[in-house]
PDB file of N, CA and C in Angstrom:
ATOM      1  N   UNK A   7      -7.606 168.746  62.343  1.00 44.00           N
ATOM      2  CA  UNK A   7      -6.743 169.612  61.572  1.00 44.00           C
ATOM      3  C   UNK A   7      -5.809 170.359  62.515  1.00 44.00           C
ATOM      4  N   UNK A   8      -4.612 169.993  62.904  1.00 53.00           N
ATOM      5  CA  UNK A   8      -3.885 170.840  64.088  1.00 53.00           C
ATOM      6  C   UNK A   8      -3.362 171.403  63.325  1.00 53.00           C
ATOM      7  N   UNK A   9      -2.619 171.851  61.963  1.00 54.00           N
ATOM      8  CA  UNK A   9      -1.893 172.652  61.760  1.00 54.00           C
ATOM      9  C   UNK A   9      -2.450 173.627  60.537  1.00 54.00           C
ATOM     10  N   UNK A  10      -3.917 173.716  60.564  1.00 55.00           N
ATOM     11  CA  UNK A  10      -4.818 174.803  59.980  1.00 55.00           C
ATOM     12  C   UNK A  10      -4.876 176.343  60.094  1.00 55.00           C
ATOM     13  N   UNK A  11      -4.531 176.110  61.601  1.00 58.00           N
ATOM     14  CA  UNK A  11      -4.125 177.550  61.939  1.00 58.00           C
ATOM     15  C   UNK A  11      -2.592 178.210  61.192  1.00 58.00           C
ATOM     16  N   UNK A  12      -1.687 177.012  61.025  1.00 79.00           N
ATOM     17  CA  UNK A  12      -0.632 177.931  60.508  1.00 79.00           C
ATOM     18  C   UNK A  12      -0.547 178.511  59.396  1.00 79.00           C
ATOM     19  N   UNK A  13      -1.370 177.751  58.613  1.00 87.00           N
ATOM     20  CA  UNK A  13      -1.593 177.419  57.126  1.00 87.00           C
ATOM     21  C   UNK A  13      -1.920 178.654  56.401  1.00 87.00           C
ATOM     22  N   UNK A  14      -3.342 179.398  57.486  1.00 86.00           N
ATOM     23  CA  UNK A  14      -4.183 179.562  56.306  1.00 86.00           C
ATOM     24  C   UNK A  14      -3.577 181.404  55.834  1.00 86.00           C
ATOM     25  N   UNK A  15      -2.735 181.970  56.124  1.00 87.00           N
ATOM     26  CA  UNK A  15      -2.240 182.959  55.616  1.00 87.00           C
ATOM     27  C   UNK A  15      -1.099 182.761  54.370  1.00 87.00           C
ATOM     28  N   UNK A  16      -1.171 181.487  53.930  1.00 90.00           N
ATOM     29  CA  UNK A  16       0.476 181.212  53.280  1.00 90.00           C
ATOM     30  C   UNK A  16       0.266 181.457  52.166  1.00 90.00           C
ATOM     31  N   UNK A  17       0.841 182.248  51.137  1.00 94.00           N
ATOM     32  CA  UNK A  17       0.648 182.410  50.249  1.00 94.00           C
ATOM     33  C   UNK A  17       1.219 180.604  49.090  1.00 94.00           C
ATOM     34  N   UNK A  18       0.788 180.633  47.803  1.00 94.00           N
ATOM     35  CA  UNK A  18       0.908 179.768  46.787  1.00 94.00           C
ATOM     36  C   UNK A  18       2.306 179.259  46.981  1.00 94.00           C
ATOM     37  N   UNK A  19       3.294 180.248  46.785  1.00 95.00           N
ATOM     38  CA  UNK A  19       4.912 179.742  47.097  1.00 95.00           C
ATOM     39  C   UNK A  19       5.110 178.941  48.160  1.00 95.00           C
ATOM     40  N   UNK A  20       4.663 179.616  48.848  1.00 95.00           N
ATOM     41  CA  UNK A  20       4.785 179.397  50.715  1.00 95.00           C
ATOM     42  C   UNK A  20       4.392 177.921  50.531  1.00 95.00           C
ATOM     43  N   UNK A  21       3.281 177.563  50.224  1.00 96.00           N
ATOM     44  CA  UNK A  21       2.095 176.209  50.589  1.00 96.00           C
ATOM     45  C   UNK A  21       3.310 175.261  49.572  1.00 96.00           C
ATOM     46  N   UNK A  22       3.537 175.747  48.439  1.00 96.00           N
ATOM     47  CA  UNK A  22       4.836 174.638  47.836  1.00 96.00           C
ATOM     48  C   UNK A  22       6.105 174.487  48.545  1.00 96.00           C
ATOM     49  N   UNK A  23       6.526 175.426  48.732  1.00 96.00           N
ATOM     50  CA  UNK A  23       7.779 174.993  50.659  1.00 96.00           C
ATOM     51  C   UNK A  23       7.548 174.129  51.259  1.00 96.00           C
ATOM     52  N   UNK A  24       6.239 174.400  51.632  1.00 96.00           N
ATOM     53  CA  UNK A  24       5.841 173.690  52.880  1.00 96.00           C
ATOM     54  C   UNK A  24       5.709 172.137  52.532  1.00 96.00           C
ATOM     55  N   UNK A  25       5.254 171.990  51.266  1.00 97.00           N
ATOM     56  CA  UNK A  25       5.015 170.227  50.991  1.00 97.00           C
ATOM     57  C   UNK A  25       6.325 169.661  50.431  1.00 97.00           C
ATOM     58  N   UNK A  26       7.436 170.763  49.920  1.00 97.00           N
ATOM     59  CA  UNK A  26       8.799 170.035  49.981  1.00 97.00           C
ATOM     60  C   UNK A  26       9.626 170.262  51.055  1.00 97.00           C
ATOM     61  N   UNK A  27       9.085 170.862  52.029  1.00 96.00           N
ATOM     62  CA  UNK A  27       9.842 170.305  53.581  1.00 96.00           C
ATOM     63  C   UNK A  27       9.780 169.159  53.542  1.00 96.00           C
ATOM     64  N   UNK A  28       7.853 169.290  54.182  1.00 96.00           N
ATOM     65  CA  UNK A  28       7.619 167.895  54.368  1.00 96.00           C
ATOM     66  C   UNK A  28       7.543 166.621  53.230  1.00 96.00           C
ATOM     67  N   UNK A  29       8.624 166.538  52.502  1.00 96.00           N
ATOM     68  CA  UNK A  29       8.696 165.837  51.502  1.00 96.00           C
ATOM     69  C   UNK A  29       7.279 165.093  51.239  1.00 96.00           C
ATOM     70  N   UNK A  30       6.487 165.719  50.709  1.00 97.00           N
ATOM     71  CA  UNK A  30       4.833 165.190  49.985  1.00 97.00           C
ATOM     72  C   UNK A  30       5.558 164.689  48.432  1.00 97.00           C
ATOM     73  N   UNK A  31       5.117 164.165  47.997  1.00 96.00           N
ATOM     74  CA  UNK A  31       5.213 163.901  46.377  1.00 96.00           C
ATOM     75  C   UNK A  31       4.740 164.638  45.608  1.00 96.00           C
ATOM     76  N   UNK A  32       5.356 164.536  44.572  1.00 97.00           N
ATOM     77  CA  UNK A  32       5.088 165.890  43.521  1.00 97.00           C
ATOM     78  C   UNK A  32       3.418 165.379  43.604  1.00 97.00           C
ATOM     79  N   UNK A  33       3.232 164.464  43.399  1.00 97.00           N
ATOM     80  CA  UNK A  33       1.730 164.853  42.688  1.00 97.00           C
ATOM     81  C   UNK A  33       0.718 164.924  43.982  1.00 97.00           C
ATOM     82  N   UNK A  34       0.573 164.904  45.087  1.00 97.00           N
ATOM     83  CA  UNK A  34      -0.057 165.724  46.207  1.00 97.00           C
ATOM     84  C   UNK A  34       0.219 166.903  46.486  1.00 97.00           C
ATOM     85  N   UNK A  35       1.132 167.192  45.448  1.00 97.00           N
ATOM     86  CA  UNK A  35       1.841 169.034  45.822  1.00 97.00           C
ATOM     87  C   UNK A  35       1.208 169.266  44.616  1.00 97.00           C
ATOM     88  N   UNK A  36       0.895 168.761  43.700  1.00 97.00           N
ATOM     89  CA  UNK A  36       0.607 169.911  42.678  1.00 97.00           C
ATOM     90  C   UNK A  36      -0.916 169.852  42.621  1.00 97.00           C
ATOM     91  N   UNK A  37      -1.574 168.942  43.510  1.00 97.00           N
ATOM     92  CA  UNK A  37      -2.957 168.585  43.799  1.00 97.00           C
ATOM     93  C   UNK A  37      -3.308 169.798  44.793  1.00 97.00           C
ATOM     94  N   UNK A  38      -2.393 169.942  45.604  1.00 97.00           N
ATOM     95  CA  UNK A  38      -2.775 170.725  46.979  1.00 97.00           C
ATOM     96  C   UNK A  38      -2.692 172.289  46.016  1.00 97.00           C
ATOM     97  N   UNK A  39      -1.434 172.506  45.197  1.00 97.00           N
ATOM     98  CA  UNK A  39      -1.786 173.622  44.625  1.00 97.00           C
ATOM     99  C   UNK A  39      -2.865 174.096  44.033  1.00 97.00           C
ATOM    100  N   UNK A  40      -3.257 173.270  43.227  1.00 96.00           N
ATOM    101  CA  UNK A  40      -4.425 173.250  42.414  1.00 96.00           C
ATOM    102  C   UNK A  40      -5.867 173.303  43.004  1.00 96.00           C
ATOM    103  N   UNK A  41      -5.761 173.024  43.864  1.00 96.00           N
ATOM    104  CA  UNK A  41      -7.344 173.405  45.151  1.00 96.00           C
ATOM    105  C   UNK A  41      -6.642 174.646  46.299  1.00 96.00           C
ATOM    106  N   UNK A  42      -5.169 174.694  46.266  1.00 96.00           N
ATOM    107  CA  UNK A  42      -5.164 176.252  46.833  1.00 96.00           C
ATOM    108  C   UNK A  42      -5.916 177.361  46.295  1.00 96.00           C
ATOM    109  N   UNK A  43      -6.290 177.672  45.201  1.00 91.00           N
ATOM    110  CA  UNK A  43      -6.617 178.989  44.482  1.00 91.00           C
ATOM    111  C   UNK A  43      -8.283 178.802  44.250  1.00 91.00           C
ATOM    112  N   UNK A  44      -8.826 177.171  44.414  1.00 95.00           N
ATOM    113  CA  UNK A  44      -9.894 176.740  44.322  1.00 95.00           C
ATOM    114  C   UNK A  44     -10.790 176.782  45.553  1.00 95.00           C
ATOM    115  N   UNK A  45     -10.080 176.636  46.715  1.00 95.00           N
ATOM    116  CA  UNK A  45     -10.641 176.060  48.035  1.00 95.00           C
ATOM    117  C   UNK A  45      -9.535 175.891  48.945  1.00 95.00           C
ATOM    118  N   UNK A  46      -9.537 177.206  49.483  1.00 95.00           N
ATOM    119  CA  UNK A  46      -8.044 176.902  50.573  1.00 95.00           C
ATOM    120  C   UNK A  46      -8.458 176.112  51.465  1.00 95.00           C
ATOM    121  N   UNK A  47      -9.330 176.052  52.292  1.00 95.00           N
ATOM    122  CA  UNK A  47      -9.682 174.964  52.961  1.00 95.00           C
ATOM    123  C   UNK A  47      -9.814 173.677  52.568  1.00 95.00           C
ATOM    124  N   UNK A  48     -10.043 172.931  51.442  1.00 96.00           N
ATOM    125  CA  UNK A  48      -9.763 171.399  51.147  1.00 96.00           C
ATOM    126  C   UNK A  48      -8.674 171.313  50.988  1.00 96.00           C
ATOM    127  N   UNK A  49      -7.814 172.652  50.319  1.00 96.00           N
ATOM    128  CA  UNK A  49      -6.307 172.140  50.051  1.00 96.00           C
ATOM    129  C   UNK A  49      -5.575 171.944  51.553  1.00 96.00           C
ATOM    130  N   UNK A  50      -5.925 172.834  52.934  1.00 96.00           N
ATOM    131  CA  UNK A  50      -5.738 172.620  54.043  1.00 96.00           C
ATOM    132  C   UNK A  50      -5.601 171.364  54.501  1.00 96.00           C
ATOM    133  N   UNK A  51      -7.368 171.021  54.875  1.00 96.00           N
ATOM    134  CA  UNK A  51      -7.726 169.716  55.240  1.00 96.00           C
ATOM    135  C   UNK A  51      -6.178 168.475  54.334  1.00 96.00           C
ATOM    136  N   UNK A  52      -6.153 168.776  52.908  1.00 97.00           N
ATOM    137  CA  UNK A  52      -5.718 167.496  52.422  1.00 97.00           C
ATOM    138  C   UNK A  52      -4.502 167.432  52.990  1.00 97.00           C
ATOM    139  N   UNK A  53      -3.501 168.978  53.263  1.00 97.00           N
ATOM    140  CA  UNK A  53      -2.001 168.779  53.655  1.00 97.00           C
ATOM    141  C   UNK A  53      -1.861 168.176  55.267  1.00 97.00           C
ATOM    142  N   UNK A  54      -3.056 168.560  55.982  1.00 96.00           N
ATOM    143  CA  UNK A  54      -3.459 167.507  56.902  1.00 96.00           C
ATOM    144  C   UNK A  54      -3.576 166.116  57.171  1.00 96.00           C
ATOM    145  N   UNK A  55      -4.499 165.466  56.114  1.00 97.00           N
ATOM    146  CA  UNK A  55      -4.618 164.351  56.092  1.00 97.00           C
ATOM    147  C   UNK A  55      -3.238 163.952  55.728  1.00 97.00           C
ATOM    148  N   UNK A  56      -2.204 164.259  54.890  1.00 97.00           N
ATOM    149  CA  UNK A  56      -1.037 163.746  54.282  1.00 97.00           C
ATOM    150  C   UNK A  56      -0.347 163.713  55.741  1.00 97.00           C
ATOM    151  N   UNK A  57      -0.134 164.873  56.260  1.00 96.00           N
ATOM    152  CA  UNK A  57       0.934 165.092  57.182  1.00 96.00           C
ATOM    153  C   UNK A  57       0.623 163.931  58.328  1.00 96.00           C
ATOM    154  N   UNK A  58      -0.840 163.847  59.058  1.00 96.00           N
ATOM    155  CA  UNK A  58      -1.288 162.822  59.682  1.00 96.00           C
ATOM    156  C   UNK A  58      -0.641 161.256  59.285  1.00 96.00           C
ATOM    157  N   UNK A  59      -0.386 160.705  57.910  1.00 96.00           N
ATOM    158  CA  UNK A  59      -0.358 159.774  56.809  1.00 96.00           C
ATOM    159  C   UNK A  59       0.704 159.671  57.353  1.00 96.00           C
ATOM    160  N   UNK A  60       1.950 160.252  56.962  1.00 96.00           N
ATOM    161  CA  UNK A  60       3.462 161.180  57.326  1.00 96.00           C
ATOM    162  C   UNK A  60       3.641 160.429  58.741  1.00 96.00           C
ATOM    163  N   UNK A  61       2.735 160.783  59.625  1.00 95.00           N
ATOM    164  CA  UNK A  61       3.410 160.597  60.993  1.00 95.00           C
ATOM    165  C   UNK A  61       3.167 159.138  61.304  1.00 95.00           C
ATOM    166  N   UNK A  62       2.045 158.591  61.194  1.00 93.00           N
ATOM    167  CA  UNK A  62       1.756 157.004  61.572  1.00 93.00           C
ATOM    168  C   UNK A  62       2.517 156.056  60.710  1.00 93.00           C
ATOM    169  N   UNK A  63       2.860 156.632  59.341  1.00 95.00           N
ATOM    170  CA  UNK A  63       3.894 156.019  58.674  1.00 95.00           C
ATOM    171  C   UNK A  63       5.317 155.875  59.289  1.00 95.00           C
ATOM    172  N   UNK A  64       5.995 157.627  59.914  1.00 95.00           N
ATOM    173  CA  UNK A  64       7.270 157.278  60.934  1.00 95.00           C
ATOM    174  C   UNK A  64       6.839 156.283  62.373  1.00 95.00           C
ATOM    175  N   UNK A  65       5.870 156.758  62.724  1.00 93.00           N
ATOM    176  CA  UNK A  65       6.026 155.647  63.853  1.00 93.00           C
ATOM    177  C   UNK A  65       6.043 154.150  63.743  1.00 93.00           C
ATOM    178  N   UNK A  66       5.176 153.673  62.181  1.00 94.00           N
ATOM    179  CA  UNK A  66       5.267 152.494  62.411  1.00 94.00           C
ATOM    180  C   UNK A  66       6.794 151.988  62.203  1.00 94.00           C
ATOM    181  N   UNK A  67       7.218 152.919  61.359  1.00 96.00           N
ATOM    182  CA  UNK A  67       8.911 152.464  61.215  1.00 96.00           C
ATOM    183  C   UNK A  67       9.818 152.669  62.113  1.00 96.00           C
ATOM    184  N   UNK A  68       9.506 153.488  63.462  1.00 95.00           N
ATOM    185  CA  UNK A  68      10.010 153.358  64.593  1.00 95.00           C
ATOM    186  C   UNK A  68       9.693 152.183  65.292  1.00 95.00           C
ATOM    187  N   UNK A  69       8.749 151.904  65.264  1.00 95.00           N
ATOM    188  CA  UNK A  69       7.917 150.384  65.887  1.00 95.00           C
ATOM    189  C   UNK A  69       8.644 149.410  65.229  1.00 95.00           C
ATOM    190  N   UNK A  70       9.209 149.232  63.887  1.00 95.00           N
ATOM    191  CA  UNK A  70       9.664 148.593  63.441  1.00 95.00           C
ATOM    192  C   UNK A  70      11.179 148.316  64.202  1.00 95.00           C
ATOM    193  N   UNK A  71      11.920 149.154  63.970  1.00 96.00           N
ATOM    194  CA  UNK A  71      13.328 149.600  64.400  1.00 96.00           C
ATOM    195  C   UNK A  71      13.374 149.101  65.802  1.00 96.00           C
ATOM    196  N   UNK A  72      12.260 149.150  66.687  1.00 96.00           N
ATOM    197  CA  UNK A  72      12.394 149.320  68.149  1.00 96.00           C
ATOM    198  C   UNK A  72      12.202 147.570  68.500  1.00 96.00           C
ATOM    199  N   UNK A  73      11.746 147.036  67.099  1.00 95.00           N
ATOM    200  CA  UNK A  73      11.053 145.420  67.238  1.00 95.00           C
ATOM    201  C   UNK A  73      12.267 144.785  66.890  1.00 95.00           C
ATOM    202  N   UNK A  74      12.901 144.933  65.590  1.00 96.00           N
ATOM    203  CA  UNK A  74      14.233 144.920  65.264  1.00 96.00           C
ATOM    204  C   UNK A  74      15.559 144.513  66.769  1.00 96.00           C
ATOM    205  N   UNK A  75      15.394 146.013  66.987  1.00 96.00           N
ATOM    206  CA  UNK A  75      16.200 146.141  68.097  1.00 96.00           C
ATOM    207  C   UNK A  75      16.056 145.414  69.412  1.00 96.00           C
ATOM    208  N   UNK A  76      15.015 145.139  69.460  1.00 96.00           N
ATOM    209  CA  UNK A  76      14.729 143.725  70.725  1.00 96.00           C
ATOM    210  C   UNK A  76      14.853 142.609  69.750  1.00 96.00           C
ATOM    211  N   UNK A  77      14.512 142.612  69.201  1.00 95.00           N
ATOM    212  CA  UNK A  77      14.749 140.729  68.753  1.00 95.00           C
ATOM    213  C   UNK A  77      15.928 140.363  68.950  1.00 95.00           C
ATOM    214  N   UNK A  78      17.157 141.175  68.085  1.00 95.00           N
ATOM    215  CA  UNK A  78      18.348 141.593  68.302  1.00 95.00           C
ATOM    216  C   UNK A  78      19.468 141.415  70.036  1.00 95.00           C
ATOM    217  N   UNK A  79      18.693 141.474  70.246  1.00 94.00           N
ATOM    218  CA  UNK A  79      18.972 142.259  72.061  1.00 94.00           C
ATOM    219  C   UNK A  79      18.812 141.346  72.680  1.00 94.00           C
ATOM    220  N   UNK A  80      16.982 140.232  72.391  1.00 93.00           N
ATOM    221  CA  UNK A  80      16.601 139.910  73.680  1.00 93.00           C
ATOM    222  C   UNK A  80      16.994 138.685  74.455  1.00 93.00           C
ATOM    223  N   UNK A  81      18.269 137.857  73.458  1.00 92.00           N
ATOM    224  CA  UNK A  81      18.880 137.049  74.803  1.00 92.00           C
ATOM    225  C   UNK A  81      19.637 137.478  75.643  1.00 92.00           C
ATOM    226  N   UNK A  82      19.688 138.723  75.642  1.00 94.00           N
ATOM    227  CA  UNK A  82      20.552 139.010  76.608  1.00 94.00           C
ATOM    228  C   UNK A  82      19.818 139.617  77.462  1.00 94.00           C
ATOM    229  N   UNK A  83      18.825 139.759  77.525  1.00 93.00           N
ATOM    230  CA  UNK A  83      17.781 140.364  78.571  1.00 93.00           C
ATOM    231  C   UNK A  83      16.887 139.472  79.372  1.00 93.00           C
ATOM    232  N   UNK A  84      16.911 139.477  80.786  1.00 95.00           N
ATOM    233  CA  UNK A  84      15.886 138.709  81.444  1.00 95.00           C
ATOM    234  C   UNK A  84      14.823 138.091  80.882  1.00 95.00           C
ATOM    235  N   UNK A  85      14.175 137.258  81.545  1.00 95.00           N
ATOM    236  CA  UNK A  85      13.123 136.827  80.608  1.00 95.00           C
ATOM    237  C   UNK A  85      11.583 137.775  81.253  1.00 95.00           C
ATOM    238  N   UNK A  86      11.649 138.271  82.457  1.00 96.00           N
ATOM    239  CA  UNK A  86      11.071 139.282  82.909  1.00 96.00           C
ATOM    240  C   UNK A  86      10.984 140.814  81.653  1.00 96.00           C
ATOM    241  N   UNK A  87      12.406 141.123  81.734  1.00 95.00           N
ATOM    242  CA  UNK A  87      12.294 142.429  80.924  1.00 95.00           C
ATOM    243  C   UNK A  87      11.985 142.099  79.812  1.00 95.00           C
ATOM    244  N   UNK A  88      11.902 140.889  79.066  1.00 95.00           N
ATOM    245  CA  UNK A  88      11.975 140.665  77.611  1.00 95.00           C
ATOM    246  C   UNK A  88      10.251 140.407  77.403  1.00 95.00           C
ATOM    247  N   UNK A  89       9.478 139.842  78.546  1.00 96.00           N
ATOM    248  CA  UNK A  89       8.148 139.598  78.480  1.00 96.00           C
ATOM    249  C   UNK A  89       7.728 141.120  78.392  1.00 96.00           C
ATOM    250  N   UNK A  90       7.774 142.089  79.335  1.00 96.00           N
ATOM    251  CA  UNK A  90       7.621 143.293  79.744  1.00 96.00           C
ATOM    252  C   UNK A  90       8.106 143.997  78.361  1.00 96.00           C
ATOM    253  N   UNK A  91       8.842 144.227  77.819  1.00 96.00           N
ATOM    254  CA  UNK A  91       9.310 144.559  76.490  1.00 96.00           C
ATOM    255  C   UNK A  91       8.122 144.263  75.301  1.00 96.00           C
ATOM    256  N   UNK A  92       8.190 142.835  75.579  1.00 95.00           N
ATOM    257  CA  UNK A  92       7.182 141.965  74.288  1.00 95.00           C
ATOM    258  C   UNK A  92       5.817 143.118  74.502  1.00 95.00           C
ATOM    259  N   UNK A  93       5.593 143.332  75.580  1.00 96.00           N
ATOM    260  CA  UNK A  93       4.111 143.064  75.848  1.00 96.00           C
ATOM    261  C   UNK A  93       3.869 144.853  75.379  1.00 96.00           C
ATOM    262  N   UNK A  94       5.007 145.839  75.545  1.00 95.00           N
ATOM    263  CA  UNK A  94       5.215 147.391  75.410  1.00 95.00           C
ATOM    264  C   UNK A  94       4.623 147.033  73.980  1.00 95.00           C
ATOM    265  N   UNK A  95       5.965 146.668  73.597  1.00 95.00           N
ATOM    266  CA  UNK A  95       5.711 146.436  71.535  1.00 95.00           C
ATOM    267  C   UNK A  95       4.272 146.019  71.024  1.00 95.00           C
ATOM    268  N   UNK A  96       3.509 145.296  71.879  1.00 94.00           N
ATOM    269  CA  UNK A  96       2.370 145.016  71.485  1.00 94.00           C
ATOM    270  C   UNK A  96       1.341 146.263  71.767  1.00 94.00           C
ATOM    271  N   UNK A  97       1.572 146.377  72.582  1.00 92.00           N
ATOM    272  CA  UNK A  97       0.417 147.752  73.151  1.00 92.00           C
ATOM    273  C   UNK A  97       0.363 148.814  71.821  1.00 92.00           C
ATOM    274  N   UNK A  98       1.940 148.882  71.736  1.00 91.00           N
ATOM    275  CA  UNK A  98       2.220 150.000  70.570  1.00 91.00           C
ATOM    276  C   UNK A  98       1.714 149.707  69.501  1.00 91.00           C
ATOM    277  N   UNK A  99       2.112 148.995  68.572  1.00 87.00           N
ATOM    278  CA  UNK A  99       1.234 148.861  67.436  1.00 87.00           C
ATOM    279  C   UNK A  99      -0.217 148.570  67.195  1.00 87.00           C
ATOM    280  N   UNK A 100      -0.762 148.334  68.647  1.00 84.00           N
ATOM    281  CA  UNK A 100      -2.201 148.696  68.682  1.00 84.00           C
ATOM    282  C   UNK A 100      -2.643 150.011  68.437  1.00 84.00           C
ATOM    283  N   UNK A 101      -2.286 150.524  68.957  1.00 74.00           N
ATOM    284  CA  UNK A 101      -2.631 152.280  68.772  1.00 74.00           C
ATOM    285  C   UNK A 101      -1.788 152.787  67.490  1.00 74.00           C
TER     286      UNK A 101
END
């Protein structure tokens, strides 16, 4: 939970800001509301788990973009840098 600490003073308004920053969908926002007043801590934990969701979702679409962008690219690149490249892209979407 890294961002528990910011959380847990926010009032009801506040905690609905916060999930249309981070563009959540209405219906995990009105879920998270609905266990705010019940259990601030599960509603915590859940804007967690989402936000976590949130981030491995942008990276894989950076991973995407970055795979894109070599395929794109790679005759024009050594066959050294393009192995060395291949082999980055792989590492990455392992983790």
């Amino acid at each position: 939970m890294k961002r528990s600490n910011s959380l847990k003073n926010l009032l009801k308004d506040d905690v609905q800001k916060h999930c249309e920053i981070k563009e959540m969908t209405q219906t995990d926002t009105k879920i998270i509301l609905g266990l705010w007043e019940q259990n601030q801590q599960k509603a915590i934990s859940l804007i967690s788990e989402i936000e976590i969701r949130q981030d491995y979702n942008k990276a894989e679409s950076k991973w995407h973009e970055a795979n894109e962008y070599f395929i794109v690219n790679e005759l024009y690149l050594s066959e050294e840098v393009a192995a060395e490249t291949r082999k980055m892209l792989d590492l990455m979407i392992k983790y």
